[in-house]
Short mmCIF file of C-alpha atoms in Angstrom, two decimals:
data_model
loop_
_atom_site.label_atom_id
_atom_site.label_comp_id
_atom_site.label_asym_id
_atom_site.label_seq_id
_atom_site.Cartn_x
_atom_site.Cartn_y
_atom_site.Cartn_z
CA MET A 1 -9.92 78.48 131.49
CA GLN A 2 -8.58 82.02 131.60
CA GLN A 3 -11.20 84.70 131.11
CA PRO A 4 -10.97 86.57 127.82
CA ALA A 5 -10.06 90.23 128.10
CA LEU A 6 -11.35 93.19 126.17
CA ARG A 7 -9.64 96.52 125.78
CA LEU A 8 -12.03 99.07 127.31
CA VAL A 9 -12.12 102.18 125.15
CA ARG A 10 -14.14 104.96 126.77
CA LEU A 11 -14.64 107.61 124.14
CA GLY A 12 -16.83 110.01 126.12
CA ARG A 13 -18.86 112.27 123.85
CA VAL A 14 -17.84 111.71 120.25
CA THR A 15 -19.37 111.97 116.81
CA TYR A 16 -20.79 108.81 115.31
CA ALA A 17 -18.16 109.06 112.57
CA GLU A 18 -15.38 108.86 115.14
CA LEU A 19 -16.96 105.80 116.73
CA LEU A 20 -17.27 104.06 113.34
CA GLY A 21 -13.71 104.98 112.41
CA LEU A 22 -12.34 103.47 115.57
CA GLN A 23 -14.57 100.42 115.18
CA ASP A 24 -13.19 99.90 111.67
CA ARG A 25 -9.62 100.06 112.92
CA TRP A 26 -10.32 97.41 115.55
CA LEU A 27 -12.13 95.25 113.00
CA ARG A 28 -9.18 95.37 110.62
CA ARG A 29 -6.81 94.48 113.41
CA LEU A 30 -8.88 91.56 114.70
CA GLN A 31 -9.96 90.20 111.34
CA THR A 32 -6.44 89.91 110.01
CA GLU A 33 -4.99 88.14 113.03
CA PRO A 34 -4.29 84.43 112.70
CA ARG A 35 -6.42 81.84 114.54
CA THR A 36 -6.77 82.54 118.23
CA GLU A 37 -4.87 79.56 119.58
CA GLY A 38 -1.34 80.49 120.55
CA LEU A 39 -1.94 84.23 120.56
CA SER A 40 0.03 85.92 123.29
CA GLY A 41 -2.05 87.68 125.89
CA THR A 42 -5.72 87.19 126.42
CA GLU A 43 -7.02 90.18 124.46
CA ALA A 44 -10.02 89.12 122.48
CA GLY A 45 -11.14 92.50 121.21
CA ALA A 46 -12.28 95.90 122.37
CA LEU A 47 -15.30 97.36 124.13
CA LEU A 48 -16.06 100.75 122.65
CA VAL A 49 -18.39 102.85 124.78
CA CYS A 50 -19.45 106.41 124.15
CA GLU A 51 -22.23 108.98 124.13
CA PRO A 52 -23.08 110.42 120.70
CA ALA A 53 -22.24 114.11 120.50
CA GLY A 54 -25.07 114.95 118.14
CA PRO A 55 -28.26 113.53 116.66
CA VAL A 56 -27.80 110.79 114.07
CA TYR A 57 -30.20 108.35 112.44
CA THR A 58 -28.75 105.10 111.17
CA THR A 59 -30.04 102.38 108.89
CA GLY A 60 -28.97 98.76 108.64
CA LEU A 61 -28.15 96.17 105.99
CA ARG A 62 -31.78 96.08 104.87
CA GLY A 63 -32.00 99.87 104.80
CA GLY A 64 -34.86 101.32 106.79
CA LEU A 65 -35.29 104.86 105.42
CA THR A 66 -36.48 106.07 102.04
CA PRO A 67 -34.58 108.89 100.30
CA GLU A 68 -37.47 111.22 101.16
CA GLU A 69 -37.32 110.29 104.84
CA THR A 70 -33.55 110.76 104.80
CA ALA A 71 -33.88 114.27 103.37
CA ARG A 72 -36.54 115.14 105.95
CA LEU A 73 -34.38 113.95 108.82
CA ARG A 74 -31.34 115.85 107.56
CA ALA A 75 -33.50 118.97 107.37
CA LEU A 76 -34.19 118.52 111.09
CA GLY A 77 -30.48 118.90 111.71
CA ALA A 78 -29.57 115.25 112.17
CA GLU A 79 -26.97 113.17 110.38
CA VAL A 80 -28.19 110.11 108.52
CA ARG A 81 -25.79 107.18 108.13
CA VAL A 82 -25.94 103.81 106.46
CA THR A 83 -24.39 100.93 108.37
CA GLY A 84 -23.99 97.22 107.70
CA ARG A 85 -25.53 96.10 110.97
CA GLY A 86 -28.70 94.06 111.34
CA GLY A 87 -31.94 95.88 112.12
CA LEU A 88 -33.68 98.79 110.44
CA ALA A 89 -33.69 102.50 111.33
CA THR A 90 -32.88 103.89 114.72
CA PHE A 91 -31.72 107.07 116.40
CA HIS A 92 -28.57 107.84 118.35
CA GLY A 93 -27.92 111.06 120.23
CA PRO A 94 -26.82 112.79 123.43
CA GLY A 95 -28.06 111.06 126.55
CA GLN A 96 -27.69 107.62 125.02
CA LEU A 97 -25.13 104.99 126.00
CA LEU A 98 -23.66 103.40 122.88
CA CYS A 99 -21.76 100.18 123.38
CA HIS A 100 -20.01 98.43 120.49
CA PRO A 101 -18.20 95.24 121.55
CA VAL A 102 -15.71 94.41 118.79
CA LEU A 103 -14.90 90.92 119.94
CA ASP A 104 -13.85 87.52 118.69
CA LEU A 105 -16.80 85.17 119.27
CA ARG A 106 -14.47 82.18 119.33
CA ARG A 107 -12.51 83.56 122.26
CA PHE A 108 -15.75 83.95 124.20
CA GLY A 109 -17.13 80.58 123.16
CA LEU A 110 -20.25 82.40 122.00
CA ARG A 111 -22.58 81.64 119.14
CA LEU A 112 -23.80 84.73 117.34
CA ARG A 113 -27.32 84.59 118.73
CA MET A 114 -25.98 84.25 122.26
CA HIS A 115 -23.98 87.42 121.76
CA VAL A 116 -27.28 89.18 120.99
CA ALA A 117 -28.85 87.58 124.08
CA ALA A 118 -25.85 88.72 126.13
CA LEU A 119 -26.23 92.30 124.92
CA GLU A 120 -29.89 92.21 125.91
CA ALA A 121 -28.91 90.77 129.30
CA CYS A 122 -26.48 93.65 129.88
CA ALA A 123 -29.25 96.17 129.33
CA VAL A 124 -31.71 94.25 131.51
CA ARG A 125 -29.10 93.96 134.28
CA LEU A 126 -28.25 97.64 134.05
CA CYS A 127 -31.95 98.52 134.46
CA GLU A 128 -32.14 96.30 137.52
CA LEU A 129 -29.03 97.93 139.00
CA GLN A 130 -30.66 101.33 138.50
CA GLY A 131 -33.72 100.12 140.41
CA LEU A 132 -35.88 99.61 137.33
CA GLN A 133 -37.74 96.30 137.41
CA GLY A 134 -39.65 94.81 134.55
CA ALA A 135 -37.14 95.33 131.77
CA ARG A 136 -37.10 92.31 129.48
CA ALA A 137 -35.82 91.06 126.18
CA ARG A 138 -38.40 89.90 123.65
CA PRO A 139 -38.11 87.33 120.87
CA GLN A 140 -37.61 88.44 117.29
CA PRO A 141 -38.66 90.60 115.57
CA TYR A 142 -38.75 92.55 118.83
CA THR A 143 -35.08 91.99 119.64
CA GLY A 144 -34.06 94.64 122.14
CA VAL A 145 -34.96 95.47 125.72
CA TRP A 146 -38.43 96.64 126.62
CA LEU A 147 -40.57 97.94 129.41
CA ASP A 148 -44.03 96.82 128.39
CA GLU A 149 -44.42 98.20 124.85
CA ARG A 150 -41.68 100.82 125.19
CA LYS A 151 -38.19 100.04 123.98
CA ILE A 152 -35.39 101.27 126.22
CA CYS A 153 -32.48 99.62 124.42
CA ALA A 154 -32.01 98.89 120.71
CA ILE A 155 -29.70 96.20 119.35
CA GLY A 156 -28.06 95.79 115.95
CA VAL A 157 -24.99 93.68 115.25
CA ARG A 158 -22.73 92.73 112.38
CA CYS A 159 -20.39 89.75 112.26
CA GLY A 160 -17.55 89.05 109.87
CA ARG A 161 -14.78 86.47 110.28
CA HIS A 162 -16.12 85.75 113.78
CA ILE A 163 -15.58 89.37 114.85
CA THR A 164 -18.61 91.34 115.99
CA SER A 165 -19.26 95.03 115.51
CA HIS A 166 -22.03 97.46 116.39
CA GLY A 167 -24.01 96.56 119.50
CA LEU A 168 -26.52 98.30 121.70
CA ALA A 169 -27.92 101.76 122.31
CA LEU A 170 -29.45 102.36 125.75
CA ASN A 171 -31.52 105.49 126.38
CA CYS A 172 -30.42 107.20 129.62
CA CYS A 173 -31.69 110.76 129.17
CA THR A 174 -32.06 110.81 125.40
CA ASP A 175 -34.44 113.40 123.97
CA LEU A 176 -37.04 110.86 122.89
CA THR A 177 -38.83 113.29 120.56
CA TRP A 178 -36.16 112.50 117.94
CA PHE A 179 -37.76 109.04 117.68
CA ASP A 180 -41.08 110.60 116.63
CA HIS A 181 -39.70 111.18 113.15
CA ILE A 182 -39.08 107.50 112.34
CA VAL A 183 -40.66 104.11 112.90
CA PRO A 184 -37.96 102.81 115.28
CA CYS A 185 -36.59 99.49 114.03
CA GLY A 186 -39.53 99.33 111.64
CA LEU A 187 -41.90 98.34 114.45
CA VAL A 188 -45.09 100.31 113.89
CA GLY A 189 -47.12 101.13 117.00
CA THR A 190 -44.35 100.65 119.56
CA GLY A 191 -42.90 103.33 121.78
CA VAL A 192 -39.53 104.28 123.16
CA THR A 193 -38.46 105.20 126.64
CA SER A 194 -35.39 105.99 128.73
CA LEU A 195 -34.06 105.37 132.21
CA SER A 196 -34.81 109.00 133.10
CA LYS A 197 -38.39 108.75 131.88
CA GLU A 198 -39.06 105.49 133.70
CA LEU A 199 -37.39 106.50 136.97
CA GLN A 200 -38.61 110.09 136.86
CA ARG A 201 -35.20 111.59 137.51
CA HIS A 202 -32.34 112.81 135.35
CA ILE A 203 -29.95 109.91 134.72
CA THR A 204 -26.84 110.60 132.67
CA VAL A 205 -24.66 108.29 130.61
CA ASP A 206 -21.75 109.04 132.94
CA GLU A 207 -23.78 107.91 135.93
CA VAL A 208 -24.71 104.53 134.43
CA MET A 209 -21.38 103.77 132.80
CA PRO A 210 -19.74 102.14 135.87
CA PRO A 211 -22.67 99.79 136.66
CA PHE A 212 -23.03 99.05 132.94
CA LEU A 213 -19.40 97.93 132.75
CA VAL A 214 -19.88 95.78 135.87
CA ALA A 215 -22.90 94.15 134.24
CA PHE A 216 -20.96 93.58 131.00
CA LYS A 217 -18.05 91.87 132.77
CA GLU A 218 -20.48 89.68 134.75
CA ILE A 219 -22.46 88.59 131.74
CA TYR A 220 -19.64 88.13 129.27
CA LYS A 221 -17.37 86.64 131.98
CA CYS A 222 -14.45 88.73 130.87
CA THR A 223 -12.05 91.31 132.19
CA LEU A 224 -11.79 94.83 130.87
CA ILE A 225 -8.37 96.36 130.37
CA SER A 226 -8.63 100.08 130.85
CA GLU A 227 -7.50 102.50 128.23
CA ASP A 228 -8.33 106.14 128.37
CA SER A 229 -7.48 107.08 124.85
CA PRO A 230 -8.16 105.25 121.59
CA SER A 231 -5.24 103.11 120.35
CA MET B 1 -34.99 82.06 119.77
CA ALA B 2 -37.09 81.25 122.82
CA LEU B 3 -35.37 81.68 126.15
CA ARG B 4 -37.17 80.07 129.03
CA ALA B 5 -38.98 82.82 130.95
CA SER B 6 -38.52 81.08 134.28
CA ARG B 7 -34.73 81.49 134.27
CA SER B 8 -32.91 84.76 134.73
CA MET B 9 -30.86 86.02 131.79
CA ARG B 10 -27.64 85.33 133.69
CA ALA B 11 -28.53 81.77 134.50
CA VAL B 12 -29.40 81.12 130.86
CA LEU B 13 -26.12 82.58 129.66
CA CYS B 14 -24.12 80.63 132.24
CA THR B 15 -25.41 77.36 130.87
CA LEU B 16 -25.10 78.39 127.26
CA ARG B 17 -21.39 79.17 127.22
CA ALA B 18 -19.41 76.61 125.23
CA VAL B 19 -17.75 74.93 128.21
CA PRO B 20 -15.85 71.74 127.34
CA SER B 21 -17.82 68.82 128.73
CA PRO B 22 -18.83 65.34 127.65
CA ALA B 23 -21.80 65.47 125.34
CA ALA B 24 -23.87 63.33 127.68
CA SER B 25 -23.73 65.78 130.56
CA ARG B 26 -23.92 68.99 128.51
CA PRO B 27 -26.76 71.15 129.83
CA PRO B 28 -29.67 71.68 127.45
CA ARG B 29 -29.26 74.74 125.26
CA PRO B 30 -32.54 76.44 124.42
CA TRP B 31 -31.25 77.69 121.10
CA GLN B 32 -30.37 74.24 119.80
CA LEU B 33 -33.14 72.36 118.06
CA GLY B 34 -32.32 69.14 119.87
CA ALA B 35 -29.57 66.67 120.62
CA GLY B 36 -29.52 65.48 117.04
CA THR B 37 -28.85 68.89 115.51
CA VAL B 38 -25.07 68.80 115.27
CA TRP B 39 -25.28 65.33 113.73
CA LYS B 40 -27.71 66.24 110.96
CA LEU B 41 -24.93 66.23 108.39
CA ARG B 42 -24.49 62.48 108.90
CA THR B 43 -28.11 61.45 108.77
CA GLY B 44 -29.03 63.54 105.73
CA PRO B 45 -28.11 62.75 102.11
CA ALA B 46 -24.38 62.39 101.64
CA LEU B 47 -22.94 65.67 100.41
CA LEU B 48 -20.18 64.01 98.45
CA SER B 49 -19.90 66.75 95.90
CA HIS B 50 -19.85 69.57 98.46
CA LYS B 51 -16.59 71.11 99.57
CA PHE B 52 -16.53 73.31 102.65
CA THR B 53 -14.66 76.25 104.10
CA GLU B 54 -14.04 77.04 107.74
CA LYS B 55 -16.25 80.09 107.32
CA HIS B 56 -19.13 77.64 106.80
CA GLU B 57 -19.70 78.14 103.09
CA TRP B 58 -19.98 75.18 100.72
CA ILE B 59 -19.40 74.99 96.98
CA THR B 60 -20.28 72.40 94.37
CA THR B 61 -18.95 72.58 90.85
CA GLU B 62 -20.11 71.21 87.54
CA ASN B 63 -18.39 71.93 84.25
CA GLY B 64 -16.60 74.93 85.68
CA ILE B 65 -19.79 76.44 87.15
CA GLY B 66 -19.74 76.85 90.91
CA THR B 67 -22.74 76.98 93.24
CA VAL B 68 -22.15 78.48 96.69
CA GLY B 69 -24.25 78.31 99.83
CA ILE B 70 -23.95 78.16 103.62
CA SER B 71 -23.81 75.07 105.79
CA ASN B 72 -26.42 73.75 108.17
CA PHE B 73 -24.19 74.84 111.07
CA ALA B 74 -24.20 78.40 109.74
CA GLN B 75 -27.94 78.60 109.13
CA GLU B 76 -28.62 77.35 112.64
CA ALA B 77 -26.17 79.83 114.12
CA LEU B 78 -27.98 82.64 112.31
CA GLY B 79 -31.52 81.76 113.23
CA ASP B 80 -34.38 82.76 110.96
CA VAL B 81 -32.91 84.55 107.95
CA VAL B 82 -34.90 87.64 107.01
CA TYR B 83 -32.75 89.22 104.31
CA ARG B 84 -29.88 88.50 101.97
CA SER B 85 -27.45 90.98 100.43
CA LEU B 86 -25.74 89.50 97.35
CA PRO B 87 -23.38 90.91 94.72
CA GLU B 88 -24.26 91.87 91.16
CA GLY B 89 -23.63 89.53 88.27
CA GLY B 90 -20.16 90.09 86.90
CA THR B 91 -18.60 90.77 90.30
CA LYS B 92 -15.15 89.20 90.46
CA LEU B 93 -14.22 87.68 93.79
CA ASN B 94 -10.93 86.49 95.18
CA LYS B 95 -10.87 83.57 97.55
CA GLN B 96 -12.11 84.70 100.97
CA ASP B 97 -13.49 88.01 99.72
CA GLU B 98 -16.69 89.03 101.40
CA PHE B 99 -19.48 88.62 98.83
CA GLY B 100 -22.53 89.57 100.83
CA ALA B 101 -24.35 89.09 104.09
CA LEU B 102 -27.33 87.28 105.51
CA GLU B 103 -29.46 88.93 108.14
CA SER B 104 -31.36 87.17 110.85
CA VAL B 105 -33.15 89.80 112.84
CA LYS B 106 -30.67 92.34 114.22
CA VAL B 107 -27.58 90.41 113.11
CA ALA B 108 -25.94 90.82 109.70
CA SER B 109 -23.49 88.01 109.06
CA GLU B 110 -20.92 88.37 106.28
CA ARG B 111 -20.41 85.56 103.75
CA TYR B 112 -17.09 84.75 102.06
CA SER B 113 -16.20 83.45 98.66
CA PRO B 114 -14.69 79.97 98.93
CA LEU B 115 -12.65 80.46 95.76
CA SER B 116 -11.62 83.07 93.20
CA GLU B 117 -14.68 83.28 91.01
CA GLU B 118 -16.95 85.57 89.02
CA VAL B 119 -20.59 85.85 89.96
CA THR B 120 -22.95 84.84 87.14
CA GLU B 121 -26.24 84.47 88.95
CA ILE B 122 -27.75 85.21 92.34
CA ASN B 123 -30.62 83.25 93.83
CA GLU B 124 -33.65 85.46 93.22
CA ALA B 125 -35.91 83.10 95.20
CA LEU B 126 -34.21 84.34 98.36
CA ALA B 127 -35.35 87.90 97.76
CA GLU B 128 -38.95 86.86 98.33
CA ASN B 129 -38.25 84.03 100.71
CA PRO B 130 -35.01 84.50 102.64
CA GLY B 131 -36.16 81.88 105.14
CA LEU B 132 -35.37 79.23 102.49
CA VAL B 133 -31.80 79.41 103.76
CA ASN B 134 -32.94 77.84 107.01
CA LYS B 135 -35.12 75.18 105.38
CA SER B 136 -32.90 73.97 102.56
CA CYS B 137 -29.38 75.27 102.93
CA TYR B 138 -27.77 72.65 100.66
CA GLU B 139 -30.21 72.73 97.77
CA ASP B 140 -32.82 75.39 97.12
CA SER B 141 -31.12 78.24 98.92
CA TRP B 142 -27.79 78.44 97.15
CA LEU B 143 -26.63 82.04 97.28
CA ILE B 144 -24.62 82.62 94.10
CA LYS B 145 -23.56 80.77 90.96
CA THR B 146 -20.15 81.55 89.58
CA THR B 147 -17.52 80.68 87.04
CA LEU B 148 -14.31 79.61 88.68
CA SER B 149 -11.18 81.60 87.94
CA ASN B 150 -8.81 79.03 89.39
CA PRO B 151 -10.36 75.54 89.79
CA SER B 152 -7.21 74.20 91.48
CA GLU B 153 -8.23 76.20 94.57
CA LEU B 154 -10.89 73.51 95.12
CA ASP B 155 -8.11 71.27 96.43
CA GLU B 156 -7.64 73.65 99.34
CA LEU B 157 -11.20 73.09 100.56
CA VAL B 158 -12.34 70.20 102.71
CA SER B 159 -14.82 67.38 102.35
CA GLU B 160 -18.06 67.10 104.28
CA GLU B 161 -16.42 64.68 106.72
CA ALA B 162 -13.51 66.98 107.51
CA TYR B 163 -15.88 69.94 107.82
CA GLU B 164 -18.05 67.98 110.24
CA LYS B 165 -14.97 67.27 112.39
CA TYR B 166 -14.11 70.96 112.33
CA VAL B 167 -17.62 71.96 113.43
CA LYS B 168 -17.49 69.43 116.26
CA SER B 169 -14.15 70.85 117.42
CA ILE B 170 -15.40 74.41 117.59
CA GLU B 171 -18.62 73.36 119.33
CA GLU B 172 -16.59 72.00 122.22
#
């Protein structure tokens, strides 16, 4: 069976709005295609990767921030955005690797929950490749990747017409003080961490991007077709 | 979802891909409840009045009133449902319009209207107890009640038996 292929879209540092705009374009394209059998080529979606250019807090389908909290966060200089992904409130900002696979689950033979497990596996594998042992996924409601009680990677996904959107956010050298202003993912009493904090050296998104993509291809058993600019 | 701690993530994912293989030699999948899971539709009460879509919604109708929910396959795929987002009464839907979403932790899954219909009621019990969707997807945890705009669209939907065949084909 031929491996599915994803269009790799490396956005570099972009605003969250740009990422969402591009995600929406891919969603529209994939959700209106006919059934996968007989499609020419093996493209089964896109892998959008980027580093947020500025601080942004996002909420999910269930919400996650009160209007008062939203106002307070905006006053700190951050954007606040509502999304339709699963999960509650989280933070995205410079120093964080954002990965949104917009893919057709059918082409990957994946059930939705296995896609979440695969995202967690990518983050765990990336930690291992960086020399960080002990990273693990935890069962719900602690979905995500943890080192002890500190979350290093958050996960939130949406699925419509078998096409996934949103994905994971892995802290490389994120300024973790931004997380102090929210209860991340609604989990009171838990902490956050980053690769830099755990390994005690400055680790950038650019540095981890190549091993992250290797891990993704391994775990999803797919090929990535390079594209330097958004289609 | 409990993944066995003794296996590495990669090993687990290798065995969990939907690789075509005879059912007898299929490796165990930790996220399935057991070998009988896919066959539940046959051993449960016959769902003669239910019509299904390939997006895993079902609808029953009585006197022009439709009741819409999600199939057993869909509720299993989601895992424990923690939240439902449903439309307001009076919302008019075309066939295949997205009418809401169900969330199982970290995943929001869109739901689609099987027919052109107008929403008259949403299941308030799910607000307090979204997990009902997992326990009783064909009865107590209907999502919306509607009035049908075009009852002839029902002919385009499939019976339980045909839906079961479809589910089996996408599982393999």
